[in-house]
PDB file of C-alpha atoms in Angstrom:
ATOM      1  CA  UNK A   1      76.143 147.367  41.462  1.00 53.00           C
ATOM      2  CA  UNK A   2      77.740 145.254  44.111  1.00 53.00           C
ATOM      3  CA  UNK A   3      76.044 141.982  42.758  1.00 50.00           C
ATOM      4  CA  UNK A   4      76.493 142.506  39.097  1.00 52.00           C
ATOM      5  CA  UNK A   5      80.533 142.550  40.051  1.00 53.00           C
ATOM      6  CA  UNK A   6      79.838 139.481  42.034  1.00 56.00           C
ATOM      7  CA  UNK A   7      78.349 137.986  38.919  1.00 58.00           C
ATOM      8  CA  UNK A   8      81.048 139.247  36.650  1.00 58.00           C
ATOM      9  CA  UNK A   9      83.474 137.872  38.942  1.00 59.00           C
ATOM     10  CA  UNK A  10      81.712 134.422  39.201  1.00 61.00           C
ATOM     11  CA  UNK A  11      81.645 134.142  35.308  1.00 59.00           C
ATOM     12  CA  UNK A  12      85.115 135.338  34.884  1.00 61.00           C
ATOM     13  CA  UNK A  13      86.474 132.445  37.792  1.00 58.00           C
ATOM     14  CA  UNK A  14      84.323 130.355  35.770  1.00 58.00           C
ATOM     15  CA  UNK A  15      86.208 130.953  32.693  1.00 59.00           C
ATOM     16  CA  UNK A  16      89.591 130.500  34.402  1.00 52.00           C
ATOM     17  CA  UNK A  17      88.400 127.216  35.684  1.00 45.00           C
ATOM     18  CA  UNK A  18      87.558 126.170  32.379  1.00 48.00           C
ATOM     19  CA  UNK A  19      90.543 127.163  30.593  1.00 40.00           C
ATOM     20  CA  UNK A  20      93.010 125.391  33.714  1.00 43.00           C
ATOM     21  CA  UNK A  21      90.581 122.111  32.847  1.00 42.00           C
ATOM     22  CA  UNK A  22      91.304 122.129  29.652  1.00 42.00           C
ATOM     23  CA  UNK A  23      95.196 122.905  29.934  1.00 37.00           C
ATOM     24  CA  UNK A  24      95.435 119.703  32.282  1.00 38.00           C
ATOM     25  CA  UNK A  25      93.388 118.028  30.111  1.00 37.00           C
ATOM     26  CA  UNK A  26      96.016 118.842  27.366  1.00 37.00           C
ATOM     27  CA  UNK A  27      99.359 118.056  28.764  1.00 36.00           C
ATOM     28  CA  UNK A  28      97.902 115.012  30.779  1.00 40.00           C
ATOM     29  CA  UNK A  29      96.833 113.708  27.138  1.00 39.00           C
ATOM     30  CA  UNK A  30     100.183 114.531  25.725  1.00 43.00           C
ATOM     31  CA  UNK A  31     102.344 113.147  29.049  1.00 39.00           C
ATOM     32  CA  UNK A  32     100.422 110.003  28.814  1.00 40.00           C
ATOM     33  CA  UNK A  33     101.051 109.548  24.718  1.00 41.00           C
ATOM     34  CA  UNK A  34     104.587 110.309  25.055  1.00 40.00           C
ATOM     35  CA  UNK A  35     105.543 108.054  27.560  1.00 40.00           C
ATOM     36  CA  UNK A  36     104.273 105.133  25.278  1.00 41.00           C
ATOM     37  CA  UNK A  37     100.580 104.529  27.191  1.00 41.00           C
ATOM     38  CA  UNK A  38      97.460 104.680  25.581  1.00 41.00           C
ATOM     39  CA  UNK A  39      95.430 102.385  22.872  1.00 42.00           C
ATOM     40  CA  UNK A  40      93.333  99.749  23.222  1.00 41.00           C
ATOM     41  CA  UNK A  41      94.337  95.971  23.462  1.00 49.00           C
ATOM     42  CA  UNK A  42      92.161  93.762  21.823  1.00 56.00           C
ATOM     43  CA  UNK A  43      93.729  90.194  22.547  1.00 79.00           C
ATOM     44  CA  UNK A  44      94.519  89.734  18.987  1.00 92.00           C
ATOM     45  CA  UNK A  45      98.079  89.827  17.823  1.00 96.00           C
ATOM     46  CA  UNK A  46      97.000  92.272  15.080  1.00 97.00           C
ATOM     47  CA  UNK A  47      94.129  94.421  13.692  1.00 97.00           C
ATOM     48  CA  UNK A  48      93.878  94.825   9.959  1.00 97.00           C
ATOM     49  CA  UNK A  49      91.749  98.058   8.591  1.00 96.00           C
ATOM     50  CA  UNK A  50      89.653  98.528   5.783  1.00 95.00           C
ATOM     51  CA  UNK A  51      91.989  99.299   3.512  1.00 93.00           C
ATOM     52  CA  UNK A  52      93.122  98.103  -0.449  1.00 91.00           C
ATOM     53  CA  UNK A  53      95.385  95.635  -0.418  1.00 88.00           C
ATOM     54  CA  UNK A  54      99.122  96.836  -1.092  1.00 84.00           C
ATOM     55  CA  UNK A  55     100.547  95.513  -4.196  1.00 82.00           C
ATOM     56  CA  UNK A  56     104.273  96.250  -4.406  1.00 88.00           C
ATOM     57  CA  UNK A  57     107.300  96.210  -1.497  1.00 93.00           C
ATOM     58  CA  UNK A  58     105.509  95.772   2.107  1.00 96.00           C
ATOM     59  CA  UNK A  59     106.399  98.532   4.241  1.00 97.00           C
ATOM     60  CA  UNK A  60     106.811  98.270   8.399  1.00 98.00           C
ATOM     61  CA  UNK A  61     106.515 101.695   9.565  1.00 98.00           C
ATOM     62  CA  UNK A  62     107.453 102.402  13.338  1.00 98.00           C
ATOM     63  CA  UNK A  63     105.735 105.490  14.980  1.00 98.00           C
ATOM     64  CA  UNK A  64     107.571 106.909  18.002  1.00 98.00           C
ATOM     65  CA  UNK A  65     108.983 109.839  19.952  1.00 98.00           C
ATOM     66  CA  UNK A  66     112.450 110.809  20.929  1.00 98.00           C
ATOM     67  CA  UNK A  67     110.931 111.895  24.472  1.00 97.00           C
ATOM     68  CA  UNK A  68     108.828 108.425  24.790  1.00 97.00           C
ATOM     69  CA  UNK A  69     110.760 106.153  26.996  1.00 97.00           C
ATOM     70  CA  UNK A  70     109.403 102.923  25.628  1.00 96.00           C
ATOM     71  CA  UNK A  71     110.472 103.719  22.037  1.00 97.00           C
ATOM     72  CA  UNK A  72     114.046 104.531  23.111  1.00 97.00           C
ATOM     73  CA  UNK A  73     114.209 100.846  24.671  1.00 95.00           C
ATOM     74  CA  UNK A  74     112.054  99.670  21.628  1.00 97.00           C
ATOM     75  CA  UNK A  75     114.816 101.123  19.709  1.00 96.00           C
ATOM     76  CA  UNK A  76     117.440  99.040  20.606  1.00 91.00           C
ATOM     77  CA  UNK A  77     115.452  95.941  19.595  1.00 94.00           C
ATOM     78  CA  UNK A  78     114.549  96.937  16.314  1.00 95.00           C
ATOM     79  CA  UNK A  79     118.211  97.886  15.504  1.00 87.00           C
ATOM     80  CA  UNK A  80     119.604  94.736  14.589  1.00 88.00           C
ATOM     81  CA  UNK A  81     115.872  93.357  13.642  1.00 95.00           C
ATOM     82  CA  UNK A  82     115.232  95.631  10.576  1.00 94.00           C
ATOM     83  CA  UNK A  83     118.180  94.466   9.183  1.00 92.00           C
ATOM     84  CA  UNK A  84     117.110  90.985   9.091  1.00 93.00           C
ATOM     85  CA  UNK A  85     113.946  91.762   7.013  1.00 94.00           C
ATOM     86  CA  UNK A  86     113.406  89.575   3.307  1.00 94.00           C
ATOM     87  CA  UNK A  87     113.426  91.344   0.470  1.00 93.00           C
ATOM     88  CA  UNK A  88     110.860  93.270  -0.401  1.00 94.00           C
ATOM     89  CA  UNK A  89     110.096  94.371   2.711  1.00 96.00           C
ATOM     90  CA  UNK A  90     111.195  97.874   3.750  1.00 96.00           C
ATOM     91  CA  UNK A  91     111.437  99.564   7.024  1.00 97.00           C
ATOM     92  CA  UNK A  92     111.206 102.889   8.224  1.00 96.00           C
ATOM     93  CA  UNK A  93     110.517 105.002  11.155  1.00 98.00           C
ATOM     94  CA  UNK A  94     107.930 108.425  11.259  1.00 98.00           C
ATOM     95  CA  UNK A  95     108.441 110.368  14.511  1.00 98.00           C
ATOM     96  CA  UNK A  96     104.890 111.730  15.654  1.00 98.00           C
ATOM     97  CA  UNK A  97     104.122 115.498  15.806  1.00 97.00           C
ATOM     98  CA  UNK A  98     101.668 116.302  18.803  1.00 92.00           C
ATOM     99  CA  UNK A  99     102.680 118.929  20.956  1.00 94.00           C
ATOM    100  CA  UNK A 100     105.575 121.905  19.634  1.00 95.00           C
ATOM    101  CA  UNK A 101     108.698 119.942  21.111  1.00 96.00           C
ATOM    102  CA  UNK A 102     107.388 116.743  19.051  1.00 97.00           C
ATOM    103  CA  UNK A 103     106.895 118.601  16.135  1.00 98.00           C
ATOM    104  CA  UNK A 104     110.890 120.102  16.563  1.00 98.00           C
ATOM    105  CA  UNK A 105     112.102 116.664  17.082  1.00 98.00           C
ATOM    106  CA  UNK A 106     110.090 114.944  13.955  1.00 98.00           C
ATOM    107  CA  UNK A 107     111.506 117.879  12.032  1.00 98.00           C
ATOM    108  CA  UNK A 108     114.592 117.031  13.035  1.00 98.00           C
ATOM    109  CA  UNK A 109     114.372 113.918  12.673  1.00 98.00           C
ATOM    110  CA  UNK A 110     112.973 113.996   8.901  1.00 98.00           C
ATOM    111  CA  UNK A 111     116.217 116.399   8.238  1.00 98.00           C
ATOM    112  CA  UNK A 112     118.633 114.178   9.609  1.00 98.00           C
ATOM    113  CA  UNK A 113     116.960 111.229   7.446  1.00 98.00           C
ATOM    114  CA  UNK A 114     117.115 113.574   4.383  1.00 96.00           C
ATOM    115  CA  UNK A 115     120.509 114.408   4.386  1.00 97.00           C
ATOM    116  CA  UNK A 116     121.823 111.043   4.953  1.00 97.00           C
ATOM    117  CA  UNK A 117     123.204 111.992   9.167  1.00 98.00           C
ATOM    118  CA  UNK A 118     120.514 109.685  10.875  1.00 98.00           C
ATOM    119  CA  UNK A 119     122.565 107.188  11.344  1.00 96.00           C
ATOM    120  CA  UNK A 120     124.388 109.003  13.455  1.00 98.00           C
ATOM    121  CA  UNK A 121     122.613 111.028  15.645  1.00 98.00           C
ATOM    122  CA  UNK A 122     119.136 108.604  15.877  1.00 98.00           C
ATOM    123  CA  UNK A 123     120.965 106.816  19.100  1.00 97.00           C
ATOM    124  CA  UNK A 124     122.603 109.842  19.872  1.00 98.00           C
ATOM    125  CA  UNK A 125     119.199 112.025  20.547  1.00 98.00           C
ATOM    126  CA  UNK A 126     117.765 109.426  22.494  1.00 98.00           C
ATOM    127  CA  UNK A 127     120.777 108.831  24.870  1.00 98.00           C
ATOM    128  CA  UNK A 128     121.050 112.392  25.152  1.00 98.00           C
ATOM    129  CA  UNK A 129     117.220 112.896  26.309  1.00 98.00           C
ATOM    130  CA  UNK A 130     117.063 109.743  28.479  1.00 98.00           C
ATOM    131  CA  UNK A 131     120.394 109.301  30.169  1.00 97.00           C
ATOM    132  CA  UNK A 132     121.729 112.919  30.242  1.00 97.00           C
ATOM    133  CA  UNK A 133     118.190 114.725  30.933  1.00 97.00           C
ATOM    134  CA  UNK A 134     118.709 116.990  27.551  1.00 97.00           C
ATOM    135  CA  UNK A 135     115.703 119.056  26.372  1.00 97.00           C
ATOM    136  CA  UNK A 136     115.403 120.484  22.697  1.00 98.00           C
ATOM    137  CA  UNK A 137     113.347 123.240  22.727  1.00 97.00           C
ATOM    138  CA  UNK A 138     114.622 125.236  19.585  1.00 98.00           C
ATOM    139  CA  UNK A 139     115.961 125.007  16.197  1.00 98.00           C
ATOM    140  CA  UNK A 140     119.352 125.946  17.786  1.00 98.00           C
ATOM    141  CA  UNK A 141     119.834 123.708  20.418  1.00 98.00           C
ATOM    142  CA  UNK A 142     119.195 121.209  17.875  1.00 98.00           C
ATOM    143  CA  UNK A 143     121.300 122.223  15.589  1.00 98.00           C
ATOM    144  CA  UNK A 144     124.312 122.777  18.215  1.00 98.00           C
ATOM    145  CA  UNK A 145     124.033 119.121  18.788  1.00 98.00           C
ATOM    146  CA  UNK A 146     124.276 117.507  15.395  1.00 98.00           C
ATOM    147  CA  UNK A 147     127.075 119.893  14.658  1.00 98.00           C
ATOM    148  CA  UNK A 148     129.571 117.737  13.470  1.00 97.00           C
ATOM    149  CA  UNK A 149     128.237 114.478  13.905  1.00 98.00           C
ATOM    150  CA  UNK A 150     127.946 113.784  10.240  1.00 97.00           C
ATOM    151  CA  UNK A 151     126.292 117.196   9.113  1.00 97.00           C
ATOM    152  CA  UNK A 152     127.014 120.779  10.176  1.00 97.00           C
ATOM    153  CA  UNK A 153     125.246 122.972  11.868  1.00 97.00           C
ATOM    154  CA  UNK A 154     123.717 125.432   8.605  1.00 98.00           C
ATOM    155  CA  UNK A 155     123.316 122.053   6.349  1.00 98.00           C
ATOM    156  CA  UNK A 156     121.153 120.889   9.131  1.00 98.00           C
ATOM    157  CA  UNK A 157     119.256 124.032   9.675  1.00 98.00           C
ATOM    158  CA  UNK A 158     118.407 124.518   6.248  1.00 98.00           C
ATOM    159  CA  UNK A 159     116.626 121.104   5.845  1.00 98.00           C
ATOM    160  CA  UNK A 160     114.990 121.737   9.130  1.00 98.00           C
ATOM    161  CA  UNK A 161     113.471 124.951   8.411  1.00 98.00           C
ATOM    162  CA  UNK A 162     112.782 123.411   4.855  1.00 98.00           C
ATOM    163  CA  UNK A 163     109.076 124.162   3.577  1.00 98.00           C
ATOM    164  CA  UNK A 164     109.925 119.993   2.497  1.00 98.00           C
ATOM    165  CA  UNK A 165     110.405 119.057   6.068  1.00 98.00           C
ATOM    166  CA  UNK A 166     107.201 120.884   7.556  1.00 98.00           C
ATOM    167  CA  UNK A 167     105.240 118.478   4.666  1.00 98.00           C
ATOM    168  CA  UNK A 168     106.934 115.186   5.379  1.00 98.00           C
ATOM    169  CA  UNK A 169     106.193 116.010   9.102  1.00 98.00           C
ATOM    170  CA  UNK A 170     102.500 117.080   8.506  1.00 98.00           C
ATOM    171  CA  UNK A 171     101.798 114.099   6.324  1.00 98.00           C
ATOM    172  CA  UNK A 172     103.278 111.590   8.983  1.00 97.00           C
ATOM    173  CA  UNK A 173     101.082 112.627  11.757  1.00 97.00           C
ATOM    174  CA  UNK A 174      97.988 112.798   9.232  1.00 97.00           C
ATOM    175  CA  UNK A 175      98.921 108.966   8.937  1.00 97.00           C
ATOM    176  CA  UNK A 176      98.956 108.675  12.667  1.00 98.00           C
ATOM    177  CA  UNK A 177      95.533 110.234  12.971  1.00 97.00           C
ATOM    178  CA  UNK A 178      94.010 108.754  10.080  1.00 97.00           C
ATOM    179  CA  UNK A 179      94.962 104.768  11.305  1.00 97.00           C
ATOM    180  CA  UNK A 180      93.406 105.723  14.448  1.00 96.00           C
ATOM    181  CA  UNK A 181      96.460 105.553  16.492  1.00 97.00           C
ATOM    182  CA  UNK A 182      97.017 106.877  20.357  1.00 94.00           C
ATOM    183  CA  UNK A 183     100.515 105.790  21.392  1.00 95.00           C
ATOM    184  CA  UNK A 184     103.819 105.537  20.791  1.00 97.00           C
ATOM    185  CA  UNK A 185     105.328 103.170  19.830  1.00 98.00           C
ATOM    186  CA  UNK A 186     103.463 101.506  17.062  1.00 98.00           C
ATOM    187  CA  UNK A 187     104.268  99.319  14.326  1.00 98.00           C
ATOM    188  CA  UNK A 188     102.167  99.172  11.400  1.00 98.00           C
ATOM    189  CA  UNK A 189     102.402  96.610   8.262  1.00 98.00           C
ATOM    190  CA  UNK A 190     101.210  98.100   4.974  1.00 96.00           C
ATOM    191  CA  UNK A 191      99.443 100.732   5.943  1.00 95.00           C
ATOM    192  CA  UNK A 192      96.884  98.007   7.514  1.00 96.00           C
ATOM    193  CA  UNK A 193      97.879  95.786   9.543  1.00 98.00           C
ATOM    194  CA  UNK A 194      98.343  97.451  13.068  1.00 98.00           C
ATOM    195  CA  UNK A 195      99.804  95.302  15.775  1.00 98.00           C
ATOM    196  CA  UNK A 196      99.311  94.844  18.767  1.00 97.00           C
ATOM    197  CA  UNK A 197     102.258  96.484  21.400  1.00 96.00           C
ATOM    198  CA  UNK A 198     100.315  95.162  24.154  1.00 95.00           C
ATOM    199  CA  UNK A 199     101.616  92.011  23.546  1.00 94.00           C
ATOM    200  CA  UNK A 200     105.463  92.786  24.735  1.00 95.00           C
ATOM    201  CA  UNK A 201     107.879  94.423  22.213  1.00 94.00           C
ATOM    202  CA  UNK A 202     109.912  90.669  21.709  1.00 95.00           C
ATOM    203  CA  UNK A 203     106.145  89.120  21.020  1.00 97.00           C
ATOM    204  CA  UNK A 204     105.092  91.700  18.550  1.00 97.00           C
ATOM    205  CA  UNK A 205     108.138  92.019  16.618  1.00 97.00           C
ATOM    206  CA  UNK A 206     106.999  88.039  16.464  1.00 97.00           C
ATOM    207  CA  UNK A 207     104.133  88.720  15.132  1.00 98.00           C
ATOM    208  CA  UNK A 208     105.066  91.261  12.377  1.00 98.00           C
ATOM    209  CA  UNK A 209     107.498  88.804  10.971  1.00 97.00           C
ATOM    210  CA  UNK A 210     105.190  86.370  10.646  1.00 97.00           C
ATOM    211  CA  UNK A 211     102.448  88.777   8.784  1.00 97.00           C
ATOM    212  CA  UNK A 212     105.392  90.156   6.463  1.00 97.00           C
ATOM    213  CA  UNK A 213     105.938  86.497   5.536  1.00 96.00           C
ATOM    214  CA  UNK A 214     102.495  85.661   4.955  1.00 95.00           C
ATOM    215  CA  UNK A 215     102.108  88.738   2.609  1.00 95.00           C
ATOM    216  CA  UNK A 216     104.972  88.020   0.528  1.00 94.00           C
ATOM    217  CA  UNK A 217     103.935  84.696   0.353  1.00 92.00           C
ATOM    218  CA  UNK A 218     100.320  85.532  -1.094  1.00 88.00           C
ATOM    219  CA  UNK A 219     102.137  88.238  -3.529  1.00 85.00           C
ATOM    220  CA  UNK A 220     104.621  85.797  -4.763  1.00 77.00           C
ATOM    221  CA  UNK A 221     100.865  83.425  -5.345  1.00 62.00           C
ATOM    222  CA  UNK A 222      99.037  86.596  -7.142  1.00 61.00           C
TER     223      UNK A 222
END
């Protein structure tokens, strides 16, 4: 009797081993893809998938995270930067969805878009995460802190809680997955063309100007 507790014991400490493994494993992946780490550097300024060609307006689309460091300093960059696309170029932003406080903050993020208060608060929930140590862990807190800053607080509830905004958010991070992504943040031209961050933020907004231009070139050809 005495050894068949000892073995129930040892597979039962095995268990909780396993599980403990697997929660470090977990939050040690998610740590290191917040903080803007991750992917793997190639050399070359870009990497283009096998995709169709796009035929219409060429769209930049910046993944990123409210709690990643590098995309709050990223941010400030690509402030004045968008606005100095051509035509036919549009820009946008899709906050990634990985862990339950990512998912809150790219719902909140998609709301704030939708009703037309991003402007607003985008800076706003950065400085408050970075430089005043603020953590949004419910729809609430959230909701408390847009109050007033260009929506109010029911407004913004109601898009976040929105069946809409769960589908916008699920279909970003699908796109995340599906370009083979691992880090934030990422730029990525067309649906294609991912670039290479490992190059420095000044170098590969460089480098995504130049690829815009050389796609609107071979449209305007075509």
């Amino acid at each position: 009797m005495a050894k068949r507790r000892d073995s129930i014991t040892e597979i039962r400490t095995g268990i909780l081993v396993a599980v403990a493994a697997l929660i470090l494993i977990v939050v040690g992946y998610g740590l290191y893809y917040s903080l803007g780490f991750g992917g793997a550097s190639t050399g070359e300024p870009y990497v283009t998938l096998d995709r169709p060609d796009g035929t219409g307006l060429i769209e930049v689309v910046e993944y990123f995270s409210y709690e990643c460091p590098t995309c709050r300093s990223f941010d400030d960059l690509l402030d004045g930067w968008q606005d100095g696309l051509p035509d036919g170029v549009v820009f946008k932003r899709v906050h990634v969805a990985y862990s339950p406080t990512n998912r809150l903050l790219a719902k909140a993020h998609r709301a704030l878009t939708r009703i037309d208060a991003i402007d607003v608060n985008h800076g706003r929930l950065f400085r408050a995460i970075h430089d005043r140590n603020r953590r949004f862990t419910t729809p609430s807190e959230l909701a408390d802190f847009v109050d007033g800053s260009g929506v109010d607080r029911e407004s913004f509830l109601s898009a976040l809680e929105s069946s809409r905004t769960a589908r916008e958010v699920d279909a970003g991070e699908r796109d995340f997955v599906a370009l083979g992504l691992t880090s934030v943040p990422a730029l990525v031209v067309d649906d294609k063309h991912i670039i290479n961050m490992g190059l420095g933020r000044r170098r590969a907004l460089g480098v995504t100007e130049d690829l815009v231009e050389e796609l609107l070139t071979n449209r305007r050809v075509d």
